[in-house]
């Protein structure tokens, strides 16, 4: 039986799509606190103001992240949501769950929480919504001791790193995203569990430029697989596509009749750098112009494959629009070899250089992308000891001045003023 | 000469005690010793939390440090 009248929320159940209101009502049959979520939300819809308070508690003892405190500002009226903390749980690499693991998690959350979940938050980890302060420690004990699973990151910490399925299932993966994500997660345990930075910091690992974890849009350091040799072409398979014997895009768009496959219209003409053409029945690519956008490979996976000299591009500074506007990450290193044999040494060195700089220069609540924007890319490149290259240039210059650093000027900036004054009186 | 670890701890606690705001950003502690690197400062502040002398306080997206005695209740917000 509903505890509160919720006419505004009930209206949301009338559409053809699944409704969180229906889900919450069902959940409330066994978890009565869910009636109070509905009641409080109905009130917020009426009054057009939130009744949630953020903040306060941060975690279990010794951890500075993983729990986001949430309280109702009307605890007397809605006692079920007096405390309604969010718990972040680290997801397995590539989100490979066993059904056993999922059942254990659900049992644990039935026991200590509201049963409400969000698989997954935009960071990539598991979000468990709604528990009380006194349940946090017992929940954490069971999670770590019985399940060997850990909390994720929140606050000014390194957030739970995330990766695409990589080489475990995807033939396009240009490096081992799982190994890389896992080993850096272990290496930076302290940064994940305890605040370390002016604001949040995220890593994400995609095996190829399809970027299935949207690293370029969502992470402070995006590690995106790429190759520096040539796209591998199987000309016989190209002919099969042209003849219509192989479905384009691996059959992904086969639900509808798009007409006969045209390699000109669907591949060559859509290449963003116009570096492809047909010659004597063969597909040609000028690889020096190719930006590795993946389009042609996605359309004809049986004919085209990434090259074999593989590694990753490193981009820095993406963020969501919370403070300033949203922005993509900026390309900093076009190609870096990625190897588990040296524990991703080059990447680790890069990451720590970024941190050392940002921890010192970054303002409170400033994402590294905003610090870069504030001080300019040339400044950032200098800090990173990286020579500017054409790939760093996004657009024609909009600043007419050229600034020289002293070491770039023959003879430096020092001069003998007396000698100058002898010729030009002040 | 950079401060020793114990001197740093004392300086951090003093700052947390005397600062007009109860909650402090990690950056607020940098001033305790300009010669200590930010990452070392963070490690010392986090040690103080492990020792139970400081506590973490979070707005949800940003984490701050505070003396337990200066946080009135567990919500603890002083207008942040
Ligand atoms: C008007 C009310 C709310 C506002 C303005 C708001 C705003 C935000 C913002 C700005 C973030 C991003 C914070 C960050 O990561 O830096 C966030 C994240 C989050 N909020 Fe809220 N929030 C509201 C209500 C709620 C409520 C009622 C809940 C749950 C009961 C909730 C659960 C969450 C969760 C779980 C995240 C993390 C999601 C993720 O990382 O994917 N929020 N919220
Ligand atoms: C290193 C030496 C000099 C520097 C840094 C310098 C700098 C400048 C600057 C910044 C302006 C303003 C430009 C503008 O706003 O449009 C200017 C204008 C001007 N300067 Fe110089 N100047 C220097 C030497 C000279 C000398 C030696 C002369 C004459 C012999 C001179 C004559 C003028 C004149 C006539 C203008 C006005 C131009 C106009 O408005 O059309 N300057 N200068
Ligand atoms: S990002 Fe690339 S390598 Fe990773 S799963 Fe997606 S398509 Fe495959
Ligand atoms: S990957 Fe993209 S840029 Fe490169 S050849 Fe294919 S379509 Fe053109």
XYZ file of C-alpha atoms and ligand atoms in Angstrom:
608
model
C 0.000 0.000 0.000
C 1.430 3.356 -0.997
C 2.456 5.468 1.967
C 2.227 8.817 0.168
C -0.036 10.221 -2.532
C 2.112 10.704 -5.637
C -0.083 11.915 -8.524
C 2.762 13.715 -10.318
C 5.040 10.676 -10.180
C 2.219 8.315 -11.118
C 1.835 10.234 -14.354
C 5.382 9.172 -15.262
C 4.208 5.562 -15.361
C 1.767 6.243 -18.173
C 4.279 6.245 -21.037
C 5.246 3.189 -23.073
C 8.761 3.064 -21.606
C 9.959 1.478 -18.373
C 9.492 3.772 -15.409
C 11.675 4.228 -12.344
C 8.475 5.038 -10.446
C 7.106 1.549 -11.130
C 10.466 0.063 -10.131
C 10.515 2.014 -6.881
C 6.959 0.994 -5.996
C 7.848 -2.645 -6.572
C 10.982 -2.255 -4.473
C 8.969 -0.582 -1.705
C 6.992 -3.790 -1.162
C 10.093 -5.276 0.492
C 12.044 -2.092 1.288
C 9.537 0.384 2.773
C 12.094 3.228 2.785
C 11.479 3.444 -0.953
C 8.006 4.916 -0.238
C 9.802 7.860 1.322
C 11.927 8.387 -1.790
C 8.705 8.621 -3.763
C 7.101 10.879 -1.165
C 10.060 13.237 -1.008
C 10.425 13.347 -4.769
C 6.714 14.120 -5.201
C 7.143 17.003 -2.785
C 10.170 18.253 -4.741
C 8.126 18.140 -7.956
C 5.432 20.215 -6.260
C 7.756 22.694 -4.563
C 10.354 22.674 -7.339
C 13.207 22.376 -4.902
C 15.373 19.457 -3.822
C 15.114 18.037 -0.342
C 18.418 16.188 -0.498
C 21.496 17.418 1.293
C 24.888 16.349 -0.063
C 28.068 15.760 1.815
C 29.483 15.127 5.227
C 30.471 11.521 5.635
C 33.069 10.289 3.238
C 33.641 6.736 3.939
C 34.607 3.893 6.046
C 37.522 4.250 8.425
C 40.799 5.012 6.659
C 39.119 5.651 3.316
C 38.483 9.139 2.030
C 36.297 8.040 -0.835
C 33.794 5.487 -2.007
C 30.836 6.775 -0.019
C 28.880 9.899 -0.907
C 26.885 11.189 2.048
C 23.250 12.018 1.306
C 20.586 13.156 3.790
C 16.994 14.268 3.643
C 16.311 17.781 4.918
C 12.865 16.541 6.040
C 13.868 13.504 8.100
C 10.747 13.642 10.301
C 8.397 13.552 7.371
C 10.471 11.025 5.393
C 12.316 8.917 7.990
C 13.156 6.211 5.426
C 15.520 8.586 3.666
C 16.891 10.389 6.706
C 20.246 8.870 5.678
C 20.451 7.790 2.087
C 24.149 7.452 1.310
C 25.515 6.374 -2.037
C 28.121 3.621 -2.088
C 30.506 3.242 -5.011
C 31.788 -0.259 -5.589
C 34.675 -0.992 -7.949
C 33.490 -2.868 -11.028
C 35.516 -5.781 -12.402
C 37.821 -4.869 -15.306
C 35.767 -4.613 -18.552
C 32.663 -5.250 -16.414
C 32.996 -9.032 -16.662
C 30.710 -10.240 -13.901
C 30.017 -13.754 -12.838
C 26.398 -14.370 -11.878
C 27.744 -15.503 -8.503
C 29.390 -12.138 -7.954
C 26.201 -10.285 -8.918
C 24.076 -12.427 -6.586
C 26.482 -11.821 -3.698
C 26.408 -8.085 -4.348
C 22.602 -8.033 -4.459
C 22.333 -10.108 -1.272
C 24.697 -7.719 0.453
C 22.750 -4.687 -0.713
C 19.413 -6.218 0.318
C 20.930 -6.748 3.741
C 22.511 -3.327 4.277
C 20.869 -0.979 1.787
C 17.692 0.020 0.006
C 18.216 -2.480 -2.807
C 18.313 0.409 -5.306
C 21.212 0.247 -7.751
C 22.622 2.015 -10.765
C 24.708 -0.149 -13.072
C 26.872 1.799 -13.771
C 27.665 5.396 -12.866
C 29.267 7.526 -15.549
C 32.635 6.940 -13.888
C 32.135 3.260 -14.693
C 31.693 1.841 -11.216
C 28.686 0.276 -9.497
C 26.446 2.755 -7.715
C 24.428 1.458 -4.764
C 21.875 4.059 -3.697
C 20.613 4.447 -0.174
C 21.975 3.216 3.118
C 22.353 4.445 6.676
C 25.572 5.546 8.368
C 25.619 2.626 10.797
C 25.498 0.134 7.911
C 28.595 1.434 6.169
C 31.261 -0.390 8.172
C 29.484 -3.786 8.227
C 28.799 -3.495 4.495
C 32.445 -2.671 3.828
C 33.638 -5.564 5.977
C 31.519 -8.099 4.091
C 32.363 -6.622 0.691
C 36.094 -6.790 1.257
C 36.311 -9.919 3.404
C 33.651 -12.173 1.904
C 33.781 -11.012 -1.688
C 37.278 -9.623 -2.157
C 35.769 -6.552 -3.804
C 36.588 -2.937 -2.980
C 34.997 0.483 -2.889
C 35.584 2.807 -5.834
C 36.739 6.417 -5.785
C 34.810 9.598 -5.067
C 35.638 13.122 -3.997
C 39.056 14.608 -4.765
C 40.492 11.179 -5.405
C 41.538 9.160 -8.378
C 38.184 7.793 -9.506
C 37.680 4.117 -10.259
C 39.608 3.544 -13.504
C 37.654 1.960 -16.378
C 38.562 0.148 -19.576
C 36.975 -1.378 -22.677
C 36.907 -5.157 -23.162
C 40.171 -4.827 -25.064
C 42.090 -7.872 -26.177
C 39.885 -10.224 -24.186
C 37.297 -10.126 -26.952
C 37.979 -7.345 -29.406
C 40.261 -7.871 -32.394
C 40.807 -4.121 -32.754
C 42.423 -3.578 -29.400
C 45.874 -2.076 -29.921
C 47.093 -2.779 -26.375
C 46.016 -4.783 -23.363
C 43.533 -2.366 -21.802
C 42.592 -4.774 -19.024
C 46.145 -5.376 -17.893
C 46.897 -1.658 -18.048
C 43.769 -0.632 -16.110
C 44.202 -3.385 -13.555
C 47.879 -2.772 -12.893
C 47.440 0.994 -12.545
C 44.444 0.424 -10.255
C 46.674 -1.648 -7.984
C 49.535 0.811 -8.231
C 47.396 3.806 -7.292
C 45.335 2.319 -4.450
C 46.259 5.185 -2.174
C 45.146 7.804 -4.706
C 41.837 5.954 -5.221
C 40.959 5.591 -1.561
C 42.337 8.787 -0.114
C 42.020 12.329 -1.415
C 45.110 13.492 -3.207
C 44.161 16.214 -5.627
C 42.577 19.647 -6.070
C 39.549 17.834 -7.538
C 38.527 14.521 -9.069
C 40.832 12.753 -11.523
C 39.887 10.001 -13.983
C 41.789 7.578 -16.209
C 40.098 5.565 -18.923
C 41.523 3.005 -21.294
C 40.162 2.234 -24.754
C 41.850 -0.255 -27.044
C 41.217 1.618 -30.293
C 39.863 4.964 -31.509
C 36.269 3.660 -31.354
C 36.802 4.525 -27.704
C 34.058 2.368 -26.204
C 34.558 3.821 -22.703
C 34.334 7.381 -24.076
C 37.734 8.151 -22.569
C 38.212 11.225 -24.726
C 35.048 12.832 -23.354
C 35.182 11.766 -19.741
C 38.691 11.317 -18.460
C 41.477 13.564 -17.313
C 43.927 11.156 -18.917
C 42.550 9.182 -21.862
C 44.667 6.291 -23.126
C 43.341 5.377 -26.553
C 44.829 2.563 -28.630
C 46.222 3.353 -32.086
C 48.822 2.177 -34.588
C 51.581 3.966 -36.470
C 52.087 1.682 -39.466
C 49.533 0.879 -42.127
C 45.951 -0.336 -42.105
C 46.060 -3.995 -43.193
C 44.014 -4.533 -46.346
C 42.718 -7.857 -47.645
C 41.851 -6.935 -51.251
C 39.968 -10.226 -51.843
C 37.668 -9.407 -48.916
C 37.208 -5.846 -50.251
C 35.843 -7.428 -53.456
C 33.448 -9.589 -51.452
C 32.046 -6.467 -49.755
C 31.665 -4.750 -53.138
C 29.882 -7.807 -54.494
C 27.530 -7.732 -51.511
C 28.663 -11.121 -50.199
C 29.769 -9.789 -46.796
C 27.388 -7.636 -44.745
C 28.778 -4.165 -44.015
C 29.421 -3.162 -40.379
C 29.408 -6.829 -39.418
C 25.659 -6.872 -40.092
C 24.986 -4.315 -37.358
C 22.578 -2.327 -39.530
C 20.864 -5.284 -41.198
C 17.449 -4.661 -39.613
C 16.482 -2.480 -42.567
C 17.110 -2.498 -46.327
C 19.679 0.207 -47.065
C 20.057 -0.784 -50.728
C 23.150 -2.192 -52.385
C 26.475 -1.600 -50.639
C 28.504 1.170 -52.265
C 32.153 1.344 -51.298
C 32.362 4.857 -52.736
C 29.391 6.234 -50.828
C 29.809 4.357 -47.579
C 33.576 4.221 -47.183
C 35.745 6.258 -49.576
C 33.576 9.406 -49.577
C 33.138 9.327 -45.817
C 36.839 9.128 -44.971
C 37.319 12.368 -43.003
C 40.781 13.002 -44.423
C 39.893 11.866 -47.965
C 42.892 9.594 -48.045
C 41.200 6.594 -49.712
C 40.514 5.809 -53.333
C 39.802 2.894 -55.699
C 42.393 2.053 -58.330
C 42.173 -0.903 -60.720
C 39.558 -2.583 -58.524
C 41.753 -2.246 -55.427
C 41.237 -0.079 -52.367
C 44.159 2.289 -51.711
C 44.922 4.258 -48.554
C 47.439 7.046 -48.072
C 48.299 6.097 -44.498
C 50.282 9.272 -43.846
C 47.004 11.220 -44.086
C 44.824 8.728 -42.191
C 43.734 9.986 -38.742
C 42.870 6.464 -37.505
C 39.193 7.351 -37.179
C 38.191 3.649 -37.557
C 35.315 4.396 -39.945
C 36.523 2.241 -42.859
C 37.520 -0.577 -40.498
C 34.127 -0.498 -38.777
C 32.332 -0.758 -42.137
C 34.502 -3.552 -43.556
C 35.954 -5.477 -40.614
C 36.764 -8.540 -42.714
C 38.779 -6.515 -45.224
C 40.515 -3.889 -43.094
C 42.348 -4.134 -39.807
C 44.474 -1.798 -37.679
C 48.212 -2.014 -38.276
C 50.615 -4.150 -36.259
C 52.925 -1.488 -34.792
C 50.472 -0.625 -32.030
C 50.395 1.533 -28.907
C 48.242 4.375 -27.613
C 47.578 8.073 -27.982
C 47.486 10.019 -24.728
C 44.974 12.840 -24.388
C 44.567 15.055 -21.331
C 41.845 17.193 -19.816
C 38.297 16.075 -20.693
C 35.481 17.014 -18.373
C 31.728 17.360 -18.002
C 30.131 20.821 -17.893
C 29.935 21.179 -14.100
C 32.082 24.323 -13.662
C 33.042 25.712 -17.069
C 31.826 24.128 -20.288
C 32.330 20.509 -21.249
C 35.431 19.700 -23.244
C 37.140 16.810 -24.954
C 40.634 15.792 -23.950
C 43.502 17.396 -25.885
C 45.995 15.210 -27.711
C 49.385 15.424 -26.011
C 51.292 12.288 -27.046
C 50.259 10.923 -30.467
C 51.930 7.572 -29.945
C 53.264 5.763 -26.907
C 54.266 2.098 -26.794
C 52.227 0.250 -24.189
C 53.783 -2.765 -22.550
C 52.999 -4.741 -19.434
C 56.618 -6.011 -19.483
C 57.897 -2.673 -18.216
C 54.751 -2.058 -16.125
C 53.624 0.715 -18.488
C 56.641 2.701 -17.368
C 56.325 5.498 -19.899
C 52.646 6.054 -19.087
C 53.313 5.993 -15.334
C 56.009 8.621 -15.733
C 53.609 10.760 -17.773
C 50.787 10.445 -15.226
C 52.970 11.380 -12.285
C 54.391 14.399 -14.074
C 50.843 15.639 -14.709
C 49.927 15.077 -11.049
C 53.018 16.797 -9.662
C 52.236 19.876 -11.714
C 48.482 19.963 -11.188
C 48.672 19.313 -7.424
C 50.875 22.345 -7.112
C 49.335 24.730 -9.663
C 45.705 23.602 -9.870
C 43.173 25.662 -7.926
C 40.719 24.028 -5.549
C 37.941 22.340 -7.542
C 39.769 22.884 -10.830
C 40.001 19.902 -13.190
C 43.354 19.430 -14.897
C 41.741 20.386 -18.241
C 40.760 23.728 -16.744
C 44.263 24.308 -15.403
C 45.585 23.592 -18.902
C 43.083 26.018 -20.379
C 43.940 28.700 -17.842
C 47.684 28.518 -18.454
C 47.660 27.514 -22.107
C 48.862 24.474 -24.006
C 52.401 25.848 -24.605
C 52.840 26.135 -20.834
C 51.585 22.602 -20.293
C 53.858 21.161 -22.989
C 56.830 22.887 -21.419
C 55.988 21.422 -18.005
C 55.655 17.996 -19.571
C 58.955 18.522 -21.444
C 57.246 17.739 -24.737
C 58.241 19.493 -27.958
C 55.293 21.086 -29.782
C 54.362 19.134 -32.911
C 51.800 19.721 -35.670
C 49.337 17.298 -34.009
C 49.050 19.741 -31.088
C 47.715 22.471 -33.365
C 43.931 22.568 -33.348
C 43.242 25.727 -35.313
C 45.030 28.642 -36.986
C 46.546 31.053 -34.486
C 44.291 33.643 -32.865
C 47.069 35.344 -30.873
C 49.290 37.661 -32.975
C 52.216 37.736 -30.567
C 55.209 35.452 -30.511
C 56.888 35.109 -27.142
C 60.487 34.024 -26.951
C 61.999 32.329 -23.995
C 65.489 33.539 -23.090
C 67.147 30.255 -24.025
C 65.669 30.536 -27.505
C 67.315 33.912 -28.174
C 70.932 34.105 -29.224
C 72.862 35.999 -26.544
C 69.937 35.779 -24.105
C 68.171 38.778 -22.538
C 71.196 40.018 -20.567
C 72.902 43.140 -21.820
C 75.258 45.781 -20.614
C 72.995 48.727 -19.711
C 75.878 51.151 -19.194
C 77.238 50.418 -22.604
C 73.702 51.003 -24.030
C 73.219 54.254 -22.052
C 76.529 55.543 -23.368
C 74.857 55.599 -26.781
C 71.223 56.403 -25.708
C 70.796 58.771 -22.755
C 67.838 57.793 -20.566
C 65.364 22.803 4.824
C 61.988 21.160 4.548
C 60.190 20.401 7.814
C 60.430 16.902 9.278
C 57.380 14.688 9.214
C 56.552 15.374 12.857
C 56.982 19.118 12.421
C 54.694 18.948 9.406
C 52.046 17.072 11.366
C 52.165 19.673 14.128
C 51.927 22.516 11.606
C 48.955 20.897 9.853
C 47.081 20.330 13.102
C 47.744 23.889 14.178
C 46.390 25.172 10.875
C 43.289 22.968 11.174
C 42.780 24.315 14.700
C 43.247 28.010 14.001
C 41.908 28.496 10.514
C 38.618 30.437 10.385
C 37.053 27.651 8.305
C 36.591 24.200 9.836
C 37.092 22.362 6.549
C 40.335 22.826 4.682
C 41.438 21.887 1.212
C 44.692 19.958 0.875
C 46.080 23.066 -0.817
C 45.489 25.082 2.342
C 48.128 22.927 4.028
C 50.782 23.562 1.371
C 51.481 26.909 3.041
C 52.611 25.065 6.194
C 55.857 24.372 4.386
C 56.460 25.614 0.862
C 59.410 23.253 0.519
C 57.386 20.091 0.987
C 56.119 18.610 -2.259
C 52.306 18.449 -2.639
C 52.304 14.655 -2.796
C 54.312 14.383 0.420
C 52.026 16.893 2.123
C 48.995 14.853 1.082
C 50.589 11.701 2.500
C 51.229 13.369 5.843
C 47.673 14.753 6.016
C 46.283 11.311 5.194
C 48.486 9.780 7.906
C 46.875 12.163 10.388
C 43.494 10.804 9.312
C 44.705 7.236 9.863
C 45.875 8.288 13.327
C 42.383 9.657 13.993
C 43.591 13.238 14.469
C 41.972 14.671 11.363
C 38.851 13.539 9.551
C 37.841 13.643 5.927
C 34.866 15.802 5.103
C 33.253 15.590 1.689
C 30.875 17.728 -0.301
C 30.281 14.721 -2.534
C 32.627 15.782 -5.280
C 35.382 17.461 -3.270
C 37.098 16.089 -0.195
C 38.390 18.276 2.598
C 40.100 17.824 5.958
C 38.874 18.876 9.374
C 39.476 18.423 13.083
C 36.751 16.159 14.461
C 36.133 18.565 17.316
C 35.272 21.344 14.886
C 32.616 19.365 13.009
C 29.350 19.742 14.908
C 27.423 16.780 13.577
C 28.088 14.219 10.943
C 26.547 16.306 8.191
C 28.983 18.903 9.378
C 28.335 21.468 6.671
C 29.493 24.972 7.421
C 27.963 26.401 4.329
C 29.982 24.561 1.711
C 18.769 18.631 -7.184
C 19.366 17.563 -6.728
C 20.696 17.080 -7.209
C 21.686 17.744 -7.849
C 21.749 19.199 -8.277
C 22.745 16.793 -8.079
C 23.928 17.091 -8.707
C 24.920 16.187 -8.939
C 26.192 16.495 -9.534
C 26.630 17.868 -9.969
C 26.890 15.350 -9.600
C 28.283 15.170 -10.132
C 29.169 15.331 -8.949
C 30.595 14.986 -9.244
O 30.870 13.817 -9.518
O 31.424 15.889 -9.154
C 26.070 14.303 -9.061
C 26.445 13.001 -8.980
C 25.692 12.042 -8.402
N 24.486 12.212 -7.784
Fe 23.432 13.878 -7.684
N 22.385 15.588 -7.582
C 21.144 15.720 -7.045
C 20.400 14.760 -6.422
C 20.815 13.471 -6.270
C 20.056 12.472 -5.572
C 18.704 12.720 -4.941
C 20.780 11.332 -5.620
C 20.489 9.982 -5.019
C 19.568 9.754 -4.120
C 21.969 11.614 -6.367
C 22.933 10.701 -6.630
C 24.082 10.990 -7.320
C 25.070 9.992 -7.665
C 25.008 8.513 -7.342
C 26.074 10.658 -8.352
C 27.319 10.058 -8.945
C 26.944 9.544 -10.304
C 28.134 9.066 -11.084
O 29.290 9.295 -10.746
O 27.866 8.456 -12.125
N 21.959 12.921 -6.734
N 24.885 14.846 -8.661
C 61.780 49.026 -28.985
C 61.307 50.185 -29.316
C 59.827 50.464 -29.512
C 58.742 49.838 -29.026
C 58.688 48.601 -28.075
C 57.577 50.516 -29.525
C 56.279 50.143 -29.232
C 55.193 50.756 -29.756
C 53.862 50.380 -29.501
C 53.407 49.193 -28.621
C 53.053 51.213 -30.193
C 51.544 51.184 -30.205
C 51.077 50.458 -31.389
C 49.609 50.567 -31.512
O 48.914 50.569 -30.505
O 49.128 50.610 -32.622
C 53.888 52.147 -30.870
C 53.424 53.136 -31.668
C 54.252 54.041 -32.280
N 55.621 54.116 -32.268
Fe 56.792 52.836 -31.299
N 57.959 51.536 -30.301
C 59.343 51.548 -30.319
C 60.182 52.390 -30.970
C 59.722 53.455 -31.725
C 60.605 54.421 -32.368
C 62.115 54.342 -32.297
C 59.766 55.279 -32.990
C 60.112 56.506 -33.822
C 61.329 56.785 -34.203
C 58.403 54.899 -32.735
C 57.303 55.545 -33.220
C 56.035 55.151 -32.990
C 54.878 55.837 -33.545
C 54.879 57.054 -34.431
C 53.759 55.144 -33.113
C 52.330 55.459 -33.430
C 51.961 54.719 -34.645
C 50.513 54.907 -34.974
O 49.679 55.096 -34.069
O 50.179 54.767 -36.168
N 58.410 53.790 -31.967
N 55.209 51.865 -30.594
S 37.457 0.645 -27.850
Fe 38.121 -0.440 -29.676
S 39.315 -2.132 -28.844
Fe 38.037 -1.425 -27.154
S 36.205 -2.673 -27.289
Fe 35.797 -0.781 -28.413
S 36.252 -1.315 -30.551
Fe 37.240 -2.873 -29.265
S 40.636 5.065 -40.565
Fe 39.395 6.861 -41.053
S 40.901 8.379 -41.741
Fe 41.896 6.360 -41.843
S 41.556 5.649 -43.922
Fe 39.907 4.793 -42.662
S 38.230 6.283 -42.890
Fe 40.095 7.317 -43.572
